[in-house]
Amino acid sequence: MDIPRIFTITESAHRIHNPFTPEKLATLGAALRLEAGTRVLDLGSGSGEMLCTWARDYGVSGTGIDMSPLFTEQARRRAEELGVAGQVNFIHGEAAGYVSADKAGVAACLGATWIAGGVLGTIALLARSLRTGGIILIGEPYWRRLPPTEEVARGCLAHSISDFRMLPALLASFGHRGYDVVEMVLADQDGWDRYEAAKWLTMRRWLEANPDDAFANEVRAKLSSEPERHVTYTREYLGWGVFALMPR
Ligand code: SAH
């Protein structure tokens, strides 16, 4: 079981696979007023930076599930490195439909809401693992500026404008679903650069090390086009944030 190889090439050097910086992740942890011993469930946990740093900084414990063997292995190594391997557990597996037996004080999905068919489906899935009084975290893009055409939306790697909402409409959708928005931390354009621009050097180094790989043409084409695509589209039009929700 694995994710498409292009992601494990372009994001192999990322600790955070979204537009959050380490500072934003720490801000979010502080904003949630996490208490030691809180159980955190993270669906699509990537390389585990959220669980590992929050275990170190706030004494939480928890489980992450991710479909990428590479990212899961990186998460386990990060836990060892930060001295929190006794508090956090990373499972290589399918997060769609995953419900934990031990109810979590924080149930999160940051940048992987397709696992349950979108934001609302993912909220419903996470709610099944949440203890009474717990907090759901959703990390999701929104439009900073509404794309004037479908072509611009596709330039942001969306299928269509309707994939995402403007921020007020996204927050309203949580309310309509019966949730209070109790906190939020938003990424910024510099954070998008950390996520996107970090892929470029990784791709360049990978090409130098793997010139004869069957993927080399695809990676070369991406490295040639991605910087301009990013500054033309994603950087200008797309926002990203983590929204903390509690059922009303
Ligand atoms: N939450 C992490 C990773 C976000 S990137 C972070 O913010 O750093 C999206 C992640 O979802 C990737 O690590 C990918 O491997 C994982 N993923 C994609 N589909 C999945 C699925 N069906 N089940 C579990 N993980 C999945």
mmCIF file of C-alpha atoms and ligand atoms in Angstrom:
data_model
loop_
_atom_site.group_PDB
_atom_site.id
_atom_site.type_symbol
_atom_site.label_atom_id
_atom_site.label_comp_id
_atom_site.label_asym_id
_atom_site.label_seq_id
_atom_site.Cartn_x
_atom_site.Cartn_y
_atom_site.Cartn_z
ATOM 1 C CA MET A 1 0.000 0.000 0.000
ATOM 2 C CA ASP A 2 1.516 3.308 -1.058
ATOM 3 C CA ILE A 3 0.693 6.779 -2.381
ATOM 4 C CA PRO A 4 1.711 7.821 -5.942
ATOM 5 C CA ARG A 5 5.499 7.844 -6.243
ATOM 6 C CA ILE A 6 5.752 11.472 -7.368
ATOM 7 C CA PHE A 7 4.842 12.615 -3.811
ATOM 8 C CA THR A 8 7.474 10.449 -2.178
ATOM 9 C CA ILE A 9 10.037 11.965 -4.561
ATOM 10 C CA THR A 10 9.013 15.636 -4.281
ATOM 11 C CA GLU A 11 8.196 15.599 -0.531
ATOM 12 C CA SER A 12 10.888 13.217 0.724
ATOM 13 C CA ALA A 13 12.704 16.045 2.542
ATOM 14 C CA HIS A 14 9.569 17.646 4.042
ATOM 15 C CA ARG A 15 8.813 17.291 7.738
ATOM 16 C CA ILE A 16 5.508 19.109 7.301
ATOM 17 C CA HIS A 17 3.552 18.212 4.162
ATOM 18 C CA ASN A 18 1.357 21.298 4.090
ATOM 19 C CA PRO A 19 1.824 25.105 4.061
ATOM 20 C CA PHE A 20 2.304 25.296 7.840
ATOM 21 C CA THR A 21 5.749 26.236 9.143
ATOM 22 C CA PRO A 22 7.112 24.763 12.410
ATOM 23 C CA GLU A 23 6.109 28.079 14.052
ATOM 24 C CA LYS A 24 2.486 27.764 12.864
ATOM 25 C CA LEU A 25 2.331 24.188 14.141
ATOM 26 C CA ALA A 26 3.596 25.350 17.539
ATOM 27 C CA THR A 27 1.100 28.249 17.509
ATOM 28 C CA LEU A 28 -1.724 25.803 16.857
ATOM 29 C CA GLY A 29 -0.592 23.516 19.698
ATOM 30 C CA ALA A 30 -0.461 26.474 22.092
ATOM 31 C CA ALA A 31 -3.823 27.798 20.877
ATOM 32 C CA LEU A 32 -5.506 24.486 21.697
ATOM 33 C CA ARG A 33 -4.278 24.674 25.329
ATOM 34 C CA LEU A 34 -3.318 21.000 25.171
ATOM 35 C CA GLU A 35 -2.989 19.191 28.476
ATOM 36 C CA ALA A 36 -0.412 16.510 29.187
ATOM 37 C CA GLY A 37 -1.806 13.053 28.560
ATOM 38 C CA THR A 38 -4.373 14.211 25.959
ATOM 39 C CA ARG A 39 -4.807 11.551 23.275
ATOM 40 C CA VAL A 40 -4.424 12.818 19.706
ATOM 41 C CA LEU A 41 -5.546 10.879 16.633
ATOM 42 C CA ASP A 42 -4.046 12.040 13.313
ATOM 43 C CA LEU A 43 -5.435 10.649 10.039
ATOM 44 C CA GLY A 44 -2.970 11.130 7.174
ATOM 45 C CA SER A 45 -0.182 11.885 9.642
ATOM 46 C CA GLY A 46 2.566 12.188 7.011
ATOM 47 C CA SER A 47 6.022 12.381 8.581
ATOM 48 C CA GLY A 48 4.501 12.838 12.028
ATOM 49 C CA GLU A 49 5.750 16.336 12.847
ATOM 50 C CA MET A 50 2.539 17.434 14.574
ATOM 51 C CA LEU A 51 2.287 14.433 16.900
ATOM 52 C CA CYS A 52 6.015 14.305 17.646
ATOM 53 C CA THR A 53 6.471 18.004 18.466
ATOM 54 C CA TRP A 54 3.234 18.197 20.465
ATOM 55 C CA ALA A 55 4.289 15.091 22.424
ATOM 56 C CA ARG A 56 7.605 16.810 23.201
ATOM 57 C CA ASP A 57 6.176 20.276 23.919
ATOM 58 C CA TYR A 58 2.824 19.471 25.543
ATOM 59 C CA GLY A 59 3.112 15.866 26.745
ATOM 60 C CA VAL A 60 0.288 14.567 24.546
ATOM 61 C CA SER A 61 0.208 10.969 23.363
ATOM 62 C CA GLY A 62 -1.339 9.587 20.244
ATOM 63 C CA THR A 63 -1.583 7.650 17.034
ATOM 64 C CA GLY A 64 -0.993 8.609 13.415
ATOM 65 C CA ILE A 65 -2.110 6.619 10.389
ATOM 66 C CA ASP A 66 -0.633 7.140 6.940
ATOM 67 C CA MET A 67 -0.619 5.278 3.660
ATOM 68 C CA SER A 68 2.984 6.140 2.779
ATOM 69 C CA PRO A 69 5.591 3.654 4.085
ATOM 70 C CA LEU A 70 8.322 6.278 3.595
ATOM 71 C CA PHE A 71 6.535 9.034 5.547
ATOM 72 C CA THR A 72 5.517 6.567 8.288
ATOM 73 C CA GLU A 73 9.121 5.448 8.677
ATOM 74 C CA GLN A 74 10.233 9.099 8.822
ATOM 75 C CA ALA A 75 7.620 9.724 11.531
ATOM 76 C CA ARG A 76 8.923 6.837 13.630
ATOM 77 C CA ARG A 77 12.487 8.113 13.276
ATOM 78 C CA ARG A 78 11.397 11.627 14.233
ATOM 79 C CA ALA A 79 9.714 10.234 17.373
ATOM 80 C CA GLU A 80 12.992 8.528 18.346
ATOM 81 C CA GLU A 81 14.941 11.700 17.599
ATOM 82 C CA LEU A 82 12.664 13.837 19.804
ATOM 83 C CA GLY A 83 12.566 11.216 22.571
ATOM 84 C CA VAL A 84 8.814 10.659 22.348
ATOM 85 C CA ALA A 85 8.684 7.148 20.854
ATOM 86 C CA GLY A 86 6.979 5.929 24.040
ATOM 87 C CA GLN A 87 4.115 8.420 23.588
ATOM 88 C CA VAL A 88 3.324 8.218 19.891
ATOM 89 C CA ASN A 89 2.575 5.363 17.561
ATOM 90 C CA PHE A 90 2.626 5.490 13.750
ATOM 91 C CA ILE A 91 0.624 2.974 11.756
ATOM 92 C CA HIS A 92 1.204 2.371 8.059
ATOM 93 C CA GLY A 93 -2.309 1.922 6.728
ATOM 94 C CA GLU A 94 -5.557 3.180 5.251
ATOM 95 C CA ALA A 95 -7.078 6.082 7.191
ATOM 96 C CA ALA A 96 -10.423 5.975 5.344
ATOM 97 C CA GLY A 97 -12.922 4.512 7.788
ATOM 98 C CA TYR A 98 -10.434 4.407 10.661
ATOM 99 C CA VAL A 99 -12.120 4.731 14.075
ATOM 100 C CA SER A 100 -10.036 4.402 17.230
ATOM 101 C CA ALA A 101 -11.157 2.278 20.172
ATOM 102 C CA ASP A 102 -9.628 4.745 22.667
ATOM 103 C CA LYS A 103 -11.513 7.984 22.211
ATOM 104 C CA ALA A 104 -9.301 10.997 21.442
ATOM 105 C CA GLY A 105 -9.272 14.454 22.997
ATOM 106 C CA VAL A 106 -8.081 15.787 19.624
ATOM 107 C CA ALA A 107 -8.990 14.072 16.330
ATOM 108 C CA ALA A 108 -7.215 15.600 13.331
ATOM 109 C CA CYS A 109 -6.925 15.421 9.581
ATOM 110 C CA LEU A 110 -4.571 18.025 8.126
ATOM 111 C CA GLY A 111 -4.394 18.179 4.357
ATOM 112 C CA ALA A 112 -5.941 14.805 3.585
ATOM 113 C CA THR A 113 -9.724 15.332 3.742
ATOM 114 C CA TRP A 114 -10.198 13.323 0.533
ATOM 115 C CA ILE A 115 -9.850 10.199 2.710
ATOM 116 C CA ALA A 116 -13.523 10.565 3.661
ATOM 117 C CA GLY A 117 -14.866 12.292 0.561
ATOM 118 C CA GLY A 118 -14.201 15.888 1.632
ATOM 119 C CA VAL A 119 -14.362 18.152 4.658
ATOM 120 C CA LEU A 120 -17.830 17.179 5.884
ATOM 121 C CA GLY A 121 -17.255 13.443 5.494
ATOM 122 C CA THR A 122 -13.947 13.756 7.312
ATOM 123 C CA ILE A 123 -15.564 15.649 10.199
ATOM 124 C CA ALA A 124 -18.139 12.838 10.505
ATOM 125 C CA LEU A 125 -15.361 10.202 10.477
ATOM 126 C CA LEU A 126 -13.245 12.014 13.087
ATOM 127 C CA ALA A 127 -16.313 12.556 15.294
ATOM 128 C CA ARG A 128 -16.582 8.774 15.724
ATOM 129 C CA SER A 129 -13.164 8.739 17.469
ATOM 130 C CA LEU A 130 -13.760 11.830 19.606
ATOM 131 C CA ARG A 131 -14.424 11.821 23.333
ATOM 132 C CA THR A 132 -17.055 14.130 24.810
ATOM 133 C CA GLY A 133 -15.620 17.628 25.004
ATOM 134 C CA GLY A 134 -12.927 16.830 22.426
ATOM 135 C CA ILE A 135 -11.748 18.949 19.503
ATOM 136 C CA ILE A 136 -11.718 18.100 15.789
ATOM 137 C CA LEU A 137 -8.960 19.643 13.652
ATOM 138 C CA ILE A 138 -9.422 20.073 9.918
ATOM 139 C CA GLY A 139 -6.575 21.375 7.736
ATOM 140 C CA GLU A 140 -7.970 22.524 4.414
ATOM 141 C CA PRO A 141 -7.394 24.940 1.524
ATOM 142 C CA TYR A 142 -9.727 27.852 0.793
ATOM 143 C CA TRP A 143 -9.707 30.555 -1.877
ATOM 144 C CA ARG A 144 -7.862 33.708 -0.795
ATOM 145 C CA ARG A 145 -9.044 35.217 -4.056
ATOM 146 C CA LEU A 146 -11.830 33.635 -6.072
ATOM 147 C CA PRO A 147 -10.341 32.318 -9.346
ATOM 148 C CA PRO A 148 -11.845 34.329 -12.215
ATOM 149 C CA THR A 149 -11.864 31.237 -14.466
ATOM 150 C CA GLU A 150 -11.811 27.465 -14.177
ATOM 151 C CA GLU A 151 -8.409 27.564 -15.850
ATOM 152 C CA VAL A 152 -7.022 29.509 -12.898
ATOM 153 C CA ALA A 153 -8.511 26.935 -10.490
ATOM 154 C CA ARG A 154 -6.778 24.177 -12.433
ATOM 155 C CA GLY A 155 -3.558 26.178 -12.227
ATOM 156 C CA CYS A 156 -3.925 25.809 -8.446
ATOM 157 C CA LEU A 157 -4.176 22.017 -9.021
ATOM 158 C CA ALA A 158 -7.884 22.055 -8.136
ATOM 159 C CA HIS A 159 -10.286 20.194 -10.419
ATOM 160 C CA SER A 160 -12.637 23.152 -10.404
ATOM 161 C CA ILE A 161 -13.496 26.369 -8.538
ATOM 162 C CA SER A 162 -16.135 24.410 -6.617
ATOM 163 C CA ASP A 163 -13.460 22.230 -4.947
ATOM 164 C CA PHE A 164 -12.844 24.964 -2.351
ATOM 165 C CA ARG A 165 -14.716 27.874 -0.753
ATOM 166 C CA MET A 166 -13.858 31.374 0.329
ATOM 167 C CA LEU A 167 -12.947 31.539 4.033
ATOM 168 C CA PRO A 168 -16.311 32.918 5.299
ATOM 169 C CA ALA A 169 -18.221 30.215 3.410
ATOM 170 C CA LEU A 170 -15.888 27.509 4.727
ATOM 171 C CA LEU A 171 -16.452 28.656 8.315
ATOM 172 C CA ALA A 172 -20.202 28.879 7.690
ATOM 173 C CA SER A 173 -20.197 25.281 6.438
ATOM 174 C CA PHE A 174 -18.827 24.104 9.808
ATOM 175 C CA GLY A 175 -21.652 25.946 11.566
ATOM 176 C CA HIS A 176 -24.274 24.457 9.255
ATOM 177 C CA ARG A 177 -22.891 21.045 10.116
ATOM 178 C CA GLY A 178 -23.512 21.750 13.828
ATOM 179 C CA TYR A 179 -19.993 22.681 14.914
ATOM 180 C CA ASP A 180 -18.581 25.710 16.713
ATOM 181 C CA VAL A 181 -15.315 26.984 15.252
ATOM 182 C CA VAL A 182 -13.347 27.388 18.503
ATOM 183 C CA GLU A 183 -9.894 28.248 17.086
ATOM 184 C CA MET A 184 -8.090 28.633 13.791
ATOM 185 C CA VAL A 185 -4.532 29.175 12.582
ATOM 186 C CA LEU A 186 -4.024 30.227 8.965
ATOM 187 C CA ALA A 187 -0.980 29.602 6.787
ATOM 188 C CA ASP A 188 0.458 32.494 4.789
ATOM 189 C CA GLN A 189 2.212 32.909 1.455
ATOM 190 C CA ASP A 190 5.654 32.350 3.020
ATOM 191 C CA GLY A 191 4.345 29.050 4.351
ATOM 192 C CA TRP A 192 3.172 28.103 0.861
ATOM 193 C CA ASP A 193 6.708 28.814 -0.341
ATOM 194 C CA ARG A 194 8.147 26.513 2.334
ATOM 195 C CA TYR A 195 5.818 23.747 1.181
ATOM 196 C CA GLU A 196 6.111 24.263 -2.587
ATOM 197 C CA ALA A 197 9.580 25.752 -3.078
ATOM 198 C CA ALA A 198 11.166 23.079 -0.859
ATOM 199 C CA LYS A 199 10.079 20.538 -3.486
ATOM 200 C CA TRP A 200 12.194 22.242 -6.163
ATOM 201 C CA LEU A 201 15.580 21.651 -4.537
ATOM 202 C CA THR A 202 14.503 18.114 -3.611
ATOM 203 C CA MET A 203 13.603 17.470 -7.273
ATOM 204 C CA ARG A 204 16.860 18.960 -8.521
ATOM 205 C CA ARG A 205 18.942 16.805 -6.158
ATOM 206 C CA TRP A 206 16.862 13.726 -6.995
ATOM 207 C CA LEU A 207 17.441 14.275 -10.736
ATOM 208 C CA GLU A 208 21.182 14.526 -10.198
ATOM 209 C CA ALA A 209 21.162 11.267 -8.214
ATOM 210 C CA ASN A 210 18.717 9.385 -10.487
ATOM 211 C CA PRO A 211 19.308 10.517 -14.104
ATOM 212 C CA ASP A 212 18.249 7.170 -15.599
ATOM 213 C CA ASP A 213 15.160 6.554 -13.478
ATOM 214 C CA ALA A 214 11.918 5.959 -15.404
ATOM 215 C CA PHE A 215 10.461 8.964 -13.539
ATOM 216 C CA ALA A 216 13.256 11.367 -14.507
ATOM 217 C CA ASN A 217 11.354 12.936 -17.437
ATOM 218 C CA GLU A 218 8.310 13.634 -15.292
ATOM 219 C CA VAL A 219 10.372 15.128 -12.478
ATOM 220 C CA ARG A 220 12.396 17.225 -14.959
ATOM 221 C CA ALA A 221 9.192 18.598 -16.508
ATOM 222 C CA LYS A 222 7.816 19.450 -13.069
ATOM 223 C CA LEU A 223 10.988 21.178 -11.940
ATOM 224 C CA SER A 224 10.924 23.281 -15.114
ATOM 225 C CA SER A 225 7.300 24.366 -14.731
ATOM 226 C CA GLU A 226 6.497 24.360 -11.012
ATOM 227 C CA PRO A 227 8.147 27.605 -9.856
ATOM 228 C CA GLU A 228 6.152 29.721 -12.337
ATOM 229 C CA ARG A 229 2.959 27.769 -11.735
ATOM 230 C CA HIS A 230 3.290 28.271 -7.990
ATOM 231 C CA VAL A 231 3.795 32.046 -8.102
ATOM 232 C CA THR A 232 1.134 32.546 -10.786
ATOM 233 C CA TYR A 233 -1.598 30.460 -9.182
ATOM 234 C CA THR A 234 -1.263 28.707 -5.813
ATOM 235 C CA ARG A 235 0.634 31.496 -4.075
ATOM 236 C CA GLU A 236 -1.881 34.137 -5.171
ATOM 237 C CA TYR A 237 -5.204 32.342 -5.014
ATOM 238 C CA LEU A 238 -5.028 29.583 -2.428
ATOM 239 C CA GLY A 239 -5.131 29.906 1.334
ATOM 240 C CA TRP A 240 -4.803 27.111 3.860
ATOM 241 C CA GLY A 241 -5.700 26.835 7.491
ATOM 242 C CA VAL A 242 -6.406 24.529 10.390
ATOM 243 C CA PHE A 243 -9.841 24.891 11.963
ATOM 244 C CA ALA A 244 -10.643 23.624 15.459
ATOM 245 C CA LEU A 245 -14.231 22.446 15.854
ATOM 246 C CA MET A 246 -16.425 21.327 18.742
ATOM 247 C CA PRO A 247 -19.924 19.897 18.299
ATOM 248 C CA ARG A 248 -22.662 22.283 19.490
HETATM 249 N N1 SAH B 1 -0.976 15.672 7.877
HETATM 250 C C1 SAH B 1 0.384 15.575 7.346
HETATM 251 C C2 SAH B 1 0.428 15.059 5.903
HETATM 252 C C3 SAH B 1 -0.408 15.822 4.899
HETATM 253 S S1 SAH B 1 -0.109 15.292 3.221
HETATM 254 C C4 SAH B 1 1.044 16.926 7.417
HETATM 255 O O1 SAH B 1 0.329 17.916 7.520
HETATM 256 O O2 SAH B 1 2.278 16.993 7.334
HETATM 257 C C5 SAH B 1 -1.341 14.059 2.989
HETATM 258 C C6 SAH B 1 -0.965 12.727 3.628
HETATM 259 O O3 SAH B 1 -2.053 11.834 3.487
HETATM 260 C C7 SAH B 1 0.245 12.038 3.002
HETATM 261 O O4 SAH B 1 1.177 11.745 4.020
HETATM 262 C C8 SAH B 1 -0.329 10.763 2.390
HETATM 263 O O5 SAH B 1 0.588 9.682 2.457
HETATM 264 C C9 SAH B 1 -1.541 10.529 3.251
HETATM 265 N N2 SAH B 1 -2.625 9.766 2.669
HETATM 266 C C10 SAH B 1 -3.216 9.945 1.448
HETATM 267 N N3 SAH B 1 -4.245 9.095 1.294
HETATM 268 C C11 SAH B 1 -4.337 8.372 2.457
HETATM 269 C C12 SAH B 1 -5.194 7.333 2.912
HETATM 270 N N4 SAH B 1 -6.191 6.884 2.161
HETATM 271 N N5 SAH B 1 -4.974 6.817 4.148
HETATM 272 C C13 SAH B 1 -3.954 7.263 4.922
HETATM 273 N N6 SAH B 1 -3.121 8.243 4.540
HETATM 274 C C14 SAH B 1 -3.306 8.791 3.322
#
